[in-house]
Amino acid sequence: MKKIDLNTTREFTEGAMKRFFLVEDSPNFKIINFNLAAGATFPVHSHDLDGELSILVIEGEGNFLGEGDEEIPAKTGEMLISQIREPHGVRATTDMRIIVTIAPPI
């Protein structure tokens, strides 16, 4: 077992997204903590491989982004789950912290 204190990664860069740290990287999945300052965007993108991902909002509010102009409201405690091939991104309206899990890892 392994315990990780995500409170130690609560740091923001004004107007930007900060890939703060790799929480876990194993043969089965990868977990990454991203912190987005209010107004920052994690650009919509996709990956040309099979797998799934989740994006969990652990703090703040914004929108999950998808293909075209798709926007889904997102707030603390909400999670997006999608195929990794499906376009995905995040826009923060307040300072926002997300945990992205990718399986299998890329």
PDB file of N, CA and C in Angstrom:
ATOM      1  N   MET A   1       0.838  -1.180   0.000  1.00  0.00           N
ATOM      2  CA  MET A   1       0.000   0.000   0.000  1.00  0.00           C
ATOM      3  C   MET A   1       0.883   1.243   0.000  1.00  0.00           C
ATOM      4  N   LYS A   2       0.273   2.313  -0.460  1.00  0.00           N
ATOM      5  CA  LYS A   2       0.999   3.577  -0.553  1.00  0.00           C
ATOM      6  C   LYS A   2       0.018   4.720  -0.297  1.00  0.00           C
ATOM      7  N   LYS A   3       0.389   5.639   0.579  1.00  0.00           N
ATOM      8  CA  LYS A   3      -0.453   6.798   0.871  1.00  0.00           C
ATOM      9  C   LYS A   3       0.206   8.033   0.272  1.00  0.00           C
ATOM     10  N   ILE A   4      -0.595   8.873  -0.380  1.00  0.00           N
ATOM     11  CA  ILE A   4      -0.093  10.093  -0.999  1.00  0.00           C
ATOM     12  C   ILE A   4      -0.926  11.263  -0.505  1.00  0.00           C
ATOM     13  N   ASP A   5      -0.266  12.310  -0.056  1.00  0.00           N
ATOM     14  CA  ASP A   5      -0.949  13.506   0.440  1.00  0.00           C
ATOM     15  C   ASP A   5      -0.986  14.547  -0.677  1.00  0.00           C
ATOM     16  N   LEU A   6      -2.130  14.653  -1.353  1.00  0.00           N
ATOM     17  CA  LEU A   6      -2.265  15.602  -2.459  1.00  0.00           C
ATOM     18  C   LEU A   6      -2.337  17.046  -1.980  1.00  0.00           C
ATOM     19  N   ASN A   7      -2.514  17.257  -0.684  1.00  0.00           N
ATOM     20  CA  ASN A   7      -2.505  18.621  -0.162  1.00  0.00           C
ATOM     21  C   ASN A   7      -1.149  19.286  -0.355  1.00  0.00           C
ATOM     22  N   THR A   8      -0.093  18.485  -0.454  1.00  0.00           N
ATOM     23  CA  THR A   8       1.249  19.040  -0.638  1.00  0.00           C
ATOM     24  C   THR A   8       1.480  19.528  -2.065  1.00  0.00           C
ATOM     25  N   THR A   9       0.559  19.237  -2.974  1.00  0.00           N
ATOM     26  CA  THR A   9       0.722  19.643  -4.377  1.00  0.00           C
ATOM     27  C   THR A   9      -0.174  20.815  -4.745  1.00  0.00           C
ATOM     28  N   ARG A  10      -0.740  21.479  -3.758  1.00  0.00           N
ATOM     29  CA  ARG A  10      -1.676  22.583  -4.035  1.00  0.00           C
ATOM     30  C   ARG A  10      -0.898  23.855  -4.349  1.00  0.00           C
ATOM     31  N   GLU A  11      -0.538  23.992  -5.616  1.00  0.00           N
ATOM     32  CA  GLU A  11       0.235  25.143  -6.076  1.00  0.00           C
ATOM     33  C   GLU A  11      -0.285  25.543  -7.458  1.00  0.00           C
ATOM     34  N   PHE A  12      -0.423  26.852  -7.681  1.00  0.00           N
ATOM     35  CA  PHE A  12      -0.964  27.347  -8.944  1.00  0.00           C
ATOM     36  C   PHE A  12       0.002  28.343  -9.575  1.00  0.00           C
ATOM     37  N   THR A  13      -0.013  28.387 -10.900  1.00  0.00           N
ATOM     38  CA  THR A  13       0.736  29.371 -11.668  1.00  0.00           C
ATOM     39  C   THR A  13      -0.303  30.253 -12.339  1.00  0.00           C
ATOM     40  N   GLU A  14      -0.319  31.539 -12.026  1.00  0.00           N
ATOM     41  CA  GLU A  14      -1.352  32.445 -12.513  1.00  0.00           C
ATOM     42  C   GLU A  14      -1.549  32.322 -14.022  1.00  0.00           C
ATOM     43  N   GLY A  15      -2.820  32.087 -14.418  1.00  0.00           N
ATOM     44  CA  GLY A  15      -3.190  32.028 -15.820  1.00  0.00           C
ATOM     45  C   GLY A  15      -2.722  30.792 -16.561  1.00  0.00           C
ATOM     46  N   ALA A  16      -2.238  29.785 -15.844  1.00  0.00           N
ATOM     47  CA  ALA A  16      -1.662  28.628 -16.530  1.00  0.00           C
ATOM     48  C   ALA A  16      -2.092  27.316 -15.885  1.00  0.00           C
ATOM     49  N   MET A  17      -1.838  26.235 -16.637  1.00  0.00           N
ATOM     50  CA  MET A  17      -2.010  24.894 -16.122  1.00  0.00           C
ATOM     51  C   MET A  17      -0.634  24.418 -15.671  1.00  0.00           C
ATOM     52  N   LYS A  18      -0.591  23.755 -14.541  1.00  0.00           N
ATOM     53  CA  LYS A  18       0.683  23.250 -14.046  1.00  0.00           C
ATOM     54  C   LYS A  18       0.576  21.744 -13.846  1.00  0.00           C
ATOM     55  N   ARG A  19       1.386  20.999 -14.622  1.00  0.00           N
ATOM     56  CA  ARG A  19       1.454  19.557 -14.378  1.00  0.00           C
ATOM     57  C   ARG A  19       2.304  19.422 -13.143  1.00  0.00           C
ATOM     58  N   PHE A  20       1.684  19.186 -12.028  1.00  0.00           N
ATOM     59  CA  PHE A  20       2.409  19.280 -10.771  1.00  0.00           C
ATOM     60  C   PHE A  20       3.255  18.058 -10.493  1.00  0.00           C
ATOM     61  N   PHE A  21       2.638  16.897 -10.453  1.00  0.00           N
ATOM     62  CA  PHE A  21       3.491  15.738 -10.244  1.00  0.00           C
ATOM     63  C   PHE A  21       2.786  14.446 -10.604  1.00  0.00           C
ATOM     64  N   LEU A  22       3.609  13.472 -10.873  1.00  0.00           N
ATOM     65  CA  LEU A  22       3.148  12.135 -11.203  1.00  0.00           C
ATOM     66  C   LEU A  22       2.825  11.437  -9.889  1.00  0.00           C
ATOM     67  N   VAL A  23       1.571  11.088  -9.708  1.00  0.00           N
ATOM     68  CA  VAL A  23       1.145  10.446  -8.469  1.00  0.00           C
ATOM     69  C   VAL A  23       1.548   8.974  -8.477  1.00  0.00           C
ATOM     70  N   GLU A  24       1.343   8.321  -9.611  1.00  0.00           N
ATOM     71  CA  GLU A  24       1.651   6.891  -9.738  1.00  0.00           C
ATOM     72  C   GLU A  24       1.925   6.571 -11.197  1.00  0.00           C
ATOM     73  N   ASP A  25       2.882   5.697 -11.432  1.00  0.00           N
ATOM     74  CA  ASP A  25       3.195   5.240 -12.788  1.00  0.00           C
ATOM     75  C   ASP A  25       3.553   3.769 -12.690  1.00  0.00           C
ATOM     76  N   SER A  26       2.601   2.923 -13.044  1.00  0.00           N
ATOM     77  CA  SER A  26       2.807   1.482 -12.962  1.00  0.00           C
ATOM     78  C   SER A  26       2.515   0.862 -14.324  1.00  0.00           C
ATOM     79  N   PRO A  27       2.750  -0.411 -14.490  1.00  0.00           N
ATOM     80  CA  PRO A  27       2.414  -1.063 -15.763  1.00  0.00           C
ATOM     81  C   PRO A  27       0.907  -1.074 -16.044  1.00  0.00           C
ATOM     82  N   ASN A  28       0.083  -0.828 -15.013  1.00  0.00           N
ATOM     83  CA  ASN A  28      -1.362  -0.920 -15.163  1.00  0.00           C
ATOM     84  C   ASN A  28      -2.063   0.411 -15.382  1.00  0.00           C
ATOM     85  N   PHE A  29      -1.536   1.481 -14.767  1.00  0.00           N
ATOM     86  CA  PHE A  29      -2.168   2.789 -14.927  1.00  0.00           C
ATOM     87  C   PHE A  29      -1.202   3.891 -14.538  1.00  0.00           C
ATOM     88  N   LYS A  30      -1.572   5.115 -14.943  1.00  0.00           N
ATOM     89  CA  LYS A  30      -0.800   6.305 -14.594  1.00  0.00           C
ATOM     90  C   LYS A  30      -1.764   7.302 -13.980  1.00  0.00           C
ATOM     91  N   ILE A  31      -1.338   7.966 -12.897  1.00  0.00           N
ATOM     92  CA  ILE A  31      -2.157   8.983 -12.243  1.00  0.00           C
ATOM     93  C   ILE A  31      -1.332  10.267 -12.176  1.00  0.00           C
ATOM     94  N   ILE A  32      -1.926  11.372 -12.665  1.00  0.00           N
ATOM     95  CA  ILE A  32      -1.228  12.650 -12.710  1.00  0.00           C
ATOM     96  C   ILE A  32      -2.109  13.722 -12.077  1.00  0.00           C
ATOM     97  N   ASN A  33      -1.494  14.588 -11.277  1.00  0.00           N
ATOM     98  CA  ASN A  33      -2.177  15.724 -10.657  1.00  0.00           C
ATOM     99  C   ASN A  33      -1.874  16.975 -11.484  1.00  0.00           C
ATOM    100  N   PHE A  34      -2.917  17.608 -12.009  1.00  0.00           N
ATOM    101  CA  PHE A  34      -2.777  18.884 -12.720  1.00  0.00           C
ATOM    102  C   PHE A  34      -3.475  19.962 -11.916  1.00  0.00           C
ATOM    103  N   ASN A  35      -2.875  21.136 -11.828  1.00  0.00           N
ATOM    104  CA  ASN A  35      -3.489  22.290 -11.176  1.00  0.00           C
ATOM    105  C   ASN A  35      -3.664  23.374 -12.230  1.00  0.00           C
ATOM    106  N   LEU A  36      -4.889  23.869 -12.381  1.00  0.00           N
ATOM    107  CA  LEU A  36      -5.189  24.909 -13.358  1.00  0.00           C
ATOM    108  C   LEU A  36      -5.624  26.162 -12.620  1.00  0.00           C
ATOM    109  N   ALA A  37      -4.943  27.256 -12.852  1.00  0.00           N
ATOM    110  CA  ALA A  37      -5.363  28.529 -12.275  1.00  0.00           C
ATOM    111  C   ALA A  37      -6.652  28.968 -12.969  1.00  0.00           C
ATOM    112  N   ALA A  38      -7.438  29.789 -12.306  1.00  0.00           N
ATOM    113  CA  ALA A  38      -8.688  30.294 -12.895  1.00  0.00           C
ATOM    114  C   ALA A  38      -8.409  30.844 -14.290  1.00  0.00           C
ATOM    115  N   GLY A  39      -9.218  30.417 -15.263  1.00  0.00           N
ATOM    116  CA  GLY A  39      -9.080  30.883 -16.640  1.00  0.00           C
ATOM    117  C   GLY A  39      -8.175  30.017 -17.498  1.00  0.00           C
ATOM    118  N   ALA A  40      -7.432  29.095 -16.905  1.00  0.00           N
ATOM    119  CA  ALA A  40      -6.520  28.237 -17.674  1.00  0.00           C
ATOM    120  C   ALA A  40      -7.279  27.102 -18.346  1.00  0.00           C
ATOM    121  N   THR A  41      -6.714  26.606 -19.439  1.00  0.00           N
ATOM    122  CA  THR A  41      -7.305  25.498 -20.184  1.00  0.00           C
ATOM    123  C   THR A  41      -6.289  24.383 -20.366  1.00  0.00           C
ATOM    124  N   PHE A  42      -6.728  23.172 -20.105  1.00  0.00           N
ATOM    125  CA  PHE A  42      -6.000  21.962 -20.453  1.00  0.00           C
ATOM    126  C   PHE A  42      -6.551  21.634 -21.835  1.00  0.00           C
ATOM    127  N   PRO A  43      -5.802  21.901 -22.903  1.00  0.00           N
ATOM    128  CA  PRO A  43      -6.351  21.844 -24.261  1.00  0.00           C
ATOM    129  C   PRO A  43      -6.981  20.494 -24.619  1.00  0.00           C
ATOM    130  N   VAL A  44      -8.014  20.566 -25.455  1.00  0.00           N
ATOM    131  CA  VAL A  44      -8.669  19.358 -25.954  1.00  0.00           C
ATOM    132  C   VAL A  44      -7.666  18.595 -26.820  1.00  0.00           C
ATOM    133  N   HIS A  45      -7.555  17.315 -26.549  1.00  0.00           N
ATOM    134  CA  HIS A  45      -6.643  16.452 -27.294  1.00  0.00           C
ATOM    135  C   HIS A  45      -7.136  15.015 -27.180  1.00  0.00           C
ATOM    136  N   SER A  46      -6.523  14.125 -27.922  1.00  0.00           N
ATOM    137  CA  SER A  46      -6.830  12.704 -27.823  1.00  0.00           C
ATOM    138  C   SER A  46      -5.537  11.940 -28.089  1.00  0.00           C
ATOM    139  N   HIS A  47      -5.590  10.639 -27.858  1.00  0.00           N
ATOM    140  CA  HIS A  47      -4.421   9.791 -28.050  1.00  0.00           C
ATOM    141  C   HIS A  47      -4.814   8.653 -28.980  1.00  0.00           C
ATOM    142  N   ASP A  48      -3.948   8.299 -29.895  1.00  0.00           N
ATOM    143  CA  ASP A  48      -4.237   7.267 -30.882  1.00  0.00           C
ATOM    144  C   ASP A  48      -3.894   5.887 -30.320  1.00  0.00           C
ATOM    145  N   LEU A  49      -4.574   5.517 -29.241  1.00  0.00           N
ATOM    146  CA  LEU A  49      -4.400   4.194 -28.668  1.00  0.00           C
ATOM    147  C   LEU A  49      -5.653   3.768 -27.942  1.00  0.00           C
ATOM    148  N   ASP A  50      -5.697   2.491 -27.632  1.00  0.00           N
ATOM    149  CA  ASP A  50      -6.826   1.958 -26.888  1.00  0.00           C
ATOM    150  C   ASP A  50      -6.597   2.166 -25.398  1.00  0.00           C
ATOM    151  N   GLY A  51      -7.650   2.419 -24.686  1.00  0.00           N
ATOM    152  CA  GLY A  51      -7.577   2.598 -23.245  1.00  0.00           C
ATOM    153  C   GLY A  51      -8.656   3.554 -22.784  1.00  0.00           C
ATOM    154  N   GLU A  52      -8.657   3.800 -21.501  1.00  0.00           N
ATOM    155  CA  GLU A  52      -9.640   4.696 -20.908  1.00  0.00           C
ATOM    156  C   GLU A  52      -8.939   5.690 -19.991  1.00  0.00           C
ATOM    157  N   LEU A  53      -9.660   6.770 -19.694  1.00  0.00           N
ATOM    158  CA  LEU A  53      -9.136   7.749 -18.755  1.00  0.00           C
ATOM    159  C   LEU A  53     -10.268   8.277 -17.912  1.00  0.00           C
ATOM    160  N   SER A  54      -9.869   8.800 -16.763  1.00  0.00           N
ATOM    161  CA  SER A  54     -10.830   9.510 -15.921  1.00  0.00           C
ATOM    162  C   SER A  54     -10.181  10.822 -15.510  1.00  0.00           C
ATOM    163  N   ILE A  55     -11.026  11.834 -15.340  1.00  0.00           N
ATOM    164  CA  ILE A  55     -10.582  13.133 -14.846  1.00  0.00           C
ATOM    165  C   ILE A  55     -11.475  13.458 -13.649  1.00  0.00           C
ATOM    166  N   LEU A  56     -10.864  13.494 -12.464  1.00  0.00           N
ATOM    167  CA  LEU A  56     -11.583  13.755 -11.219  1.00  0.00           C
ATOM    168  C   LEU A  56     -11.243  15.153 -10.732  1.00  0.00           C
ATOM    169  N   VAL A  57     -12.274  15.957 -10.490  1.00  0.00           N
ATOM    170  CA  VAL A  57     -12.070  17.302  -9.946  1.00  0.00           C
ATOM    171  C   VAL A  57     -11.976  17.173  -8.425  1.00  0.00           C
ATOM    172  N   ILE A  58     -10.798  17.534  -7.878  1.00  0.00           N
ATOM    173  CA  ILE A  58     -10.632  17.456  -6.425  1.00  0.00           C
ATOM    174  C   ILE A  58     -10.765  18.825  -5.763  1.00  0.00           C
ATOM    175  N   GLU A  59     -10.804  19.879  -6.597  1.00  0.00           N
ATOM    176  CA  GLU A  59     -11.004  21.232  -6.066  1.00  0.00           C
ATOM    177  C   GLU A  59     -11.394  22.156  -7.205  1.00  0.00           C
ATOM    178  N   GLY A  60     -12.342  23.046  -6.942  1.00  0.00           N
ATOM    179  CA  GLY A  60     -12.679  24.092  -7.901  1.00  0.00           C
ATOM    180  C   GLY A  60     -13.807  23.740  -8.853  1.00  0.00           C
ATOM    181  N   GLU A  61     -13.952  24.631  -9.855  1.00  0.00           N
ATOM    182  CA  GLU A  61     -15.025  24.477 -10.847  1.00  0.00           C
ATOM    183  C   GLU A  61     -14.525  24.870 -12.219  1.00  0.00           C
ATOM    184  N   GLY A  62     -15.205  24.337 -13.216  1.00  0.00           N
ATOM    185  CA  GLY A  62     -14.884  24.649 -14.599  1.00  0.00           C
ATOM    186  C   GLY A  62     -15.750  23.816 -15.518  1.00  0.00           C
ATOM    187  N   ASN A  63     -15.163  23.383 -16.623  1.00  0.00           N
ATOM    188  CA  ASN A  63     -15.880  22.561 -17.599  1.00  0.00           C
ATOM    189  C   ASN A  63     -14.962  21.477 -18.133  1.00  0.00           C
ATOM    190  N   PHE A  64     -15.540  20.282 -18.295  1.00  0.00           N
ATOM    191  CA  PHE A  64     -14.871  19.250 -19.074  1.00  0.00           C
ATOM    192  C   PHE A  64     -15.122  19.633 -20.531  1.00  0.00           C
ATOM    193  N   LEU A  65     -14.114  19.495 -21.365  1.00  0.00           N
ATOM    194  CA  LEU A  65     -14.235  19.856 -22.772  1.00  0.00           C
ATOM    195  C   LEU A  65     -14.173  18.613 -23.640  1.00  0.00           C
ATOM    196  N   GLY A  66     -14.910  18.658 -24.767  1.00  0.00           N
ATOM    197  CA  GLY A  66     -14.916  17.539 -25.694  1.00  0.00           C
ATOM    198  C   GLY A  66     -14.769  18.032 -27.113  1.00  0.00           C
ATOM    199  N   GLU A  67     -15.141  17.174 -28.035  1.00  0.00           N
ATOM    200  CA  GLU A  67     -15.018  17.485 -29.464  1.00  0.00           C
ATOM    201  C   GLU A  67     -15.870  18.696 -29.835  1.00  0.00           C
ATOM    202  N   GLY A  68     -15.362  19.512 -30.737  1.00  0.00           N
ATOM    203  CA  GLY A  68     -16.090  20.706 -31.154  1.00  0.00           C
ATOM    204  C   GLY A  68     -16.194  21.677 -29.997  1.00  0.00           C
ATOM    205  N   ASP A  69     -17.407  22.128 -29.735  1.00  0.00           N
ATOM    206  CA  ASP A  69     -17.627  23.094 -28.654  1.00  0.00           C
ATOM    207  C   ASP A  69     -18.252  22.444 -27.414  1.00  0.00           C
ATOM    208  N   GLU A  70     -18.157  21.116 -27.320  1.00  0.00           N
ATOM    209  CA  GLU A  70     -18.790  20.421 -26.198  1.00  0.00           C
ATOM    210  C   GLU A  70     -18.176  20.855 -24.859  1.00  0.00           C
ATOM    211  N   GLU A  71     -19.030  21.242 -23.920  1.00  0.00           N
ATOM    212  CA  GLU A  71     -18.617  21.617 -22.576  1.00  0.00           C
ATOM    213  C   GLU A  71     -19.590  21.002 -21.587  1.00  0.00           C
ATOM    214  N   ILE A  72     -19.043  20.378 -20.555  1.00  0.00           N
ATOM    215  CA  ILE A  72     -19.851  19.769 -19.508  1.00  0.00           C
ATOM    216  C   ILE A  72     -19.420  20.399 -18.188  1.00  0.00           C
ATOM    217  N   PRO A  73     -20.330  21.037 -17.453  1.00  0.00           N
ATOM    218  CA  PRO A  73     -19.951  21.642 -16.178  1.00  0.00           C
ATOM    219  C   PRO A  73     -19.255  20.621 -15.269  1.00  0.00           C
ATOM    220  N   ALA A  74     -18.233  21.095 -14.543  1.00  0.00           N
ATOM    221  CA  ALA A  74     -17.456  20.220 -13.663  1.00  0.00           C
ATOM    222  C   ALA A  74     -17.164  20.953 -12.360  1.00  0.00           C
ATOM    223  N   LYS A  75     -17.389  20.265 -11.251  1.00  0.00           N
ATOM    224  CA  LYS A  75     -17.085  20.861  -9.942  1.00  0.00           C
ATOM    225  C   LYS A  75     -16.504  19.781  -9.031  1.00  0.00           C
ATOM    226  N   THR A  76     -16.019  20.215  -7.880  1.00  0.00           N
ATOM    227  CA  THR A  76     -15.390  19.314  -6.921  1.00  0.00           C
ATOM    228  C   THR A  76     -16.229  18.053  -6.722  1.00  0.00           C
ATOM    229  N   GLY A  77     -15.558  16.909  -6.840  1.00  0.00           N
ATOM    230  CA  GLY A  77     -16.211  15.620  -6.632  1.00  0.00           C
ATOM    231  C   GLY A  77     -16.757  14.988  -7.893  1.00  0.00           C
ATOM    232  N   GLU A  78     -16.746  15.708  -9.013  1.00  0.00           N
ATOM    233  CA  GLU A  78     -17.278  15.149 -10.257  1.00  0.00           C
ATOM    234  C   GLU A  78     -16.146  14.572 -11.098  1.00  0.00           C
ATOM    235  N   MET A  79     -16.517  13.547 -11.902  1.00  0.00           N
ATOM    236  CA  MET A  79     -15.535  12.819 -12.684  1.00  0.00           C
ATOM    237  C   MET A  79     -16.021  12.603 -14.110  1.00  0.00           C
ATOM    238  N   LEU A  80     -15.114  12.755 -15.053  1.00  0.00           N
ATOM    239  CA  LEU A  80     -15.364  12.443 -16.457  1.00  0.00           C
ATOM    240  C   LEU A  80     -14.659  11.123 -16.749  1.00  0.00           C
ATOM    241  N   ILE A  81     -15.335  10.219 -17.437  1.00  0.00           N
ATOM    242  CA  ILE A  81     -14.740   8.958 -17.861  1.00  0.00           C
ATOM    243  C   ILE A  81     -14.939   8.854 -19.363  1.00  0.00           C
ATOM    244  N   SER A  82     -13.858   8.530 -20.091  1.00  0.00           N
ATOM    245  CA  SER A  82     -13.985   8.409 -21.541  1.00  0.00           C
ATOM    246  C   SER A  82     -12.921   7.478 -22.102  1.00  0.00           C
ATOM    247  N   GLN A  83     -13.123   7.114 -23.349  1.00  0.00           N
ATOM    248  CA  GLN A  83     -12.090   6.401 -24.084  1.00  0.00           C
ATOM    249  C   GLN A  83     -10.950   7.377 -24.324  1.00  0.00           C
ATOM    250  N   ILE A  84      -9.737   6.890 -24.314  1.00  0.00           N
ATOM    251  CA  ILE A  84      -8.595   7.781 -24.482  1.00  0.00           C
ATOM    252  C   ILE A  84      -8.538   8.354 -25.901  1.00  0.00           C
ATOM    253  N   ARG A  85      -9.185   7.695 -26.856  1.00  0.00           N
ATOM    254  CA  ARG A  85      -9.253   8.190 -28.241  1.00  0.00           C
ATOM    255  C   ARG A  85     -10.233   9.365 -28.382  1.00  0.00           C
ATOM    256  N   GLU A  86     -11.138   9.487 -27.425  1.00  0.00           N
ATOM    257  CA  GLU A  86     -12.155  10.545 -27.469  1.00  0.00           C
ATOM    258  C   GLU A  86     -11.528  11.877 -27.051  1.00  0.00           C
ATOM    259  N   PRO A  87     -11.758  12.953 -27.821  1.00  0.00           N
ATOM    260  CA  PRO A  87     -11.191  14.254 -27.442  1.00  0.00           C
ATOM    261  C   PRO A  87     -11.637  14.658 -26.032  1.00  0.00           C
ATOM    262  N   HIS A  88     -10.681  15.177 -25.239  1.00  0.00           N
ATOM    263  CA  HIS A  88     -10.954  15.560 -23.857  1.00  0.00           C
ATOM    264  C   HIS A  88     -10.047  16.718 -23.455  1.00  0.00           C
ATOM    265  N   GLY A  89     -10.548  17.516 -22.525  1.00  0.00           N
ATOM    266  CA  GLY A  89      -9.799  18.650 -22.001  1.00  0.00           C
ATOM    267  C   GLY A  89     -10.559  19.240 -20.832  1.00  0.00           C
ATOM    268  N   VAL A  90     -10.014  20.308 -20.241  1.00  0.00           N
ATOM    269  CA  VAL A  90     -10.634  20.947 -19.074  1.00  0.00           C
ATOM    270  C   VAL A  90     -10.374  22.448 -19.144  1.00  0.00           C
ATOM    271  N   ARG A  91     -11.376  23.234 -18.773  1.00  0.00           N
ATOM    272  CA  ARG A  91     -11.207  24.685 -18.622  1.00  0.00           C
ATOM    273  C   ARG A  91     -11.626  25.056 -17.207  1.00  0.00           C
ATOM    274  N   ALA A  92     -10.770  25.800 -16.509  1.00  0.00           N
ATOM    275  CA  ALA A  92     -11.043  26.188 -15.123  1.00  0.00           C
ATOM    276  C   ALA A  92     -11.693  27.562 -15.069  1.00  0.00           C
ATOM    277  N   THR A  93     -12.771  27.678 -14.301  1.00  0.00           N
ATOM    278  CA  THR A  93     -13.368  28.997 -14.062  1.00  0.00           C
ATOM    279  C   THR A  93     -12.895  29.541 -12.710  1.00  0.00           C
ATOM    280  N   THR A  94     -12.515  28.649 -11.794  1.00  0.00           N
ATOM    281  CA  THR A  94     -11.866  29.009 -10.533  1.00  0.00           C
ATOM    282  C   THR A  94     -10.553  28.225 -10.504  1.00  0.00           C
ATOM    283  N   ASP A  95      -9.690  28.484  -9.534  1.00  0.00           N
ATOM    284  CA  ASP A  95      -8.539  27.603  -9.385  1.00  0.00           C
ATOM    285  C   ASP A  95      -9.084  26.190  -9.265  1.00  0.00           C
ATOM    286  N   MET A  96      -8.497  25.277 -10.013  1.00  0.00           N
ATOM    287  CA  MET A  96      -9.064  23.938 -10.147  1.00  0.00           C
ATOM    288  C   MET A  96      -7.942  22.901 -10.105  1.00  0.00           C
ATOM    289  N   ARG A  97      -8.174  21.838  -9.360  1.00  0.00           N
ATOM    290  CA  ARG A  97      -7.211  20.742  -9.289  1.00  0.00           C
ATOM    291  C   ARG A  97      -7.897  19.489  -9.806  1.00  0.00           C
ATOM    292  N   ILE A  98      -7.202  18.769 -10.676  1.00  0.00           N
ATOM    293  CA  ILE A  98      -7.757  17.540 -11.241  1.00  0.00           C
ATOM    294  C   ILE A  98      -6.747  16.404 -11.096  1.00  0.00           C
ATOM    295  N   ILE A  99      -7.289  15.204 -11.022  1.00  0.00           N
ATOM    296  CA  ILE A  99      -6.491  13.988 -11.016  1.00  0.00           C
ATOM    297  C   ILE A  99      -6.889  13.203 -12.266  1.00  0.00           C
ATOM    298  N   VAL A 100      -5.910  12.947 -13.135  1.00  0.00           N
ATOM    299  CA  VAL A 100      -6.144  12.214 -14.367  1.00  0.00           C
ATOM    300  C   VAL A 100      -5.566  10.807 -14.201  1.00  0.00           C
ATOM    301  N   THR A 101      -6.399   9.804 -14.459  1.00  0.00           N
ATOM    302  CA  THR A 101      -5.962   8.410 -14.420  1.00  0.00           C
ATOM    303  C   THR A 101      -6.073   7.855 -15.835  1.00  0.00           C
ATOM    304  N   ILE A 102      -4.994   7.213 -16.295  1.00  0.00           N
ATOM    305  CA  ILE A 102      -4.931   6.666 -17.654  1.00  0.00           C
ATOM    306  C   ILE A 102      -4.610   5.183 -17.547  1.00  0.00           C
ATOM    307  N   ALA A 103      -5.440   4.356 -18.207  1.00  0.00           N
ATOM    308  CA  ALA A 103      -5.202   2.907 -18.190  1.00  0.00           C
ATOM    309  C   ALA A 103      -5.449   2.316 -19.575  1.00  0.00           C
ATOM    310  N   PRO A 104      -4.509   1.577 -20.131  1.00  0.00           N
ATOM    311  CA  PRO A 104      -3.153   1.419 -19.610  1.00  0.00           C
ATOM    312  C   PRO A 104      -2.375   2.720 -19.748  1.00  0.00           C
ATOM    313  N   PRO A 105      -1.248   2.837 -19.034  1.00  0.00           N
ATOM    314  CA  PRO A 105      -0.491   4.101 -19.056  1.00  0.00           C
ATOM    315  C   PRO A 105       0.091   4.399 -20.424  1.00  0.00           C
ATOM    316  N   ILE A 106       0.246   5.697 -20.707  1.00  0.00           N
ATOM    317  CA  ILE A 106       0.884   6.107 -21.964  1.00  0.00           C
ATOM    318  C   ILE A 106       2.190   6.807 -21.647  1.00  0.00           C
TER     319      ILE A 106
END
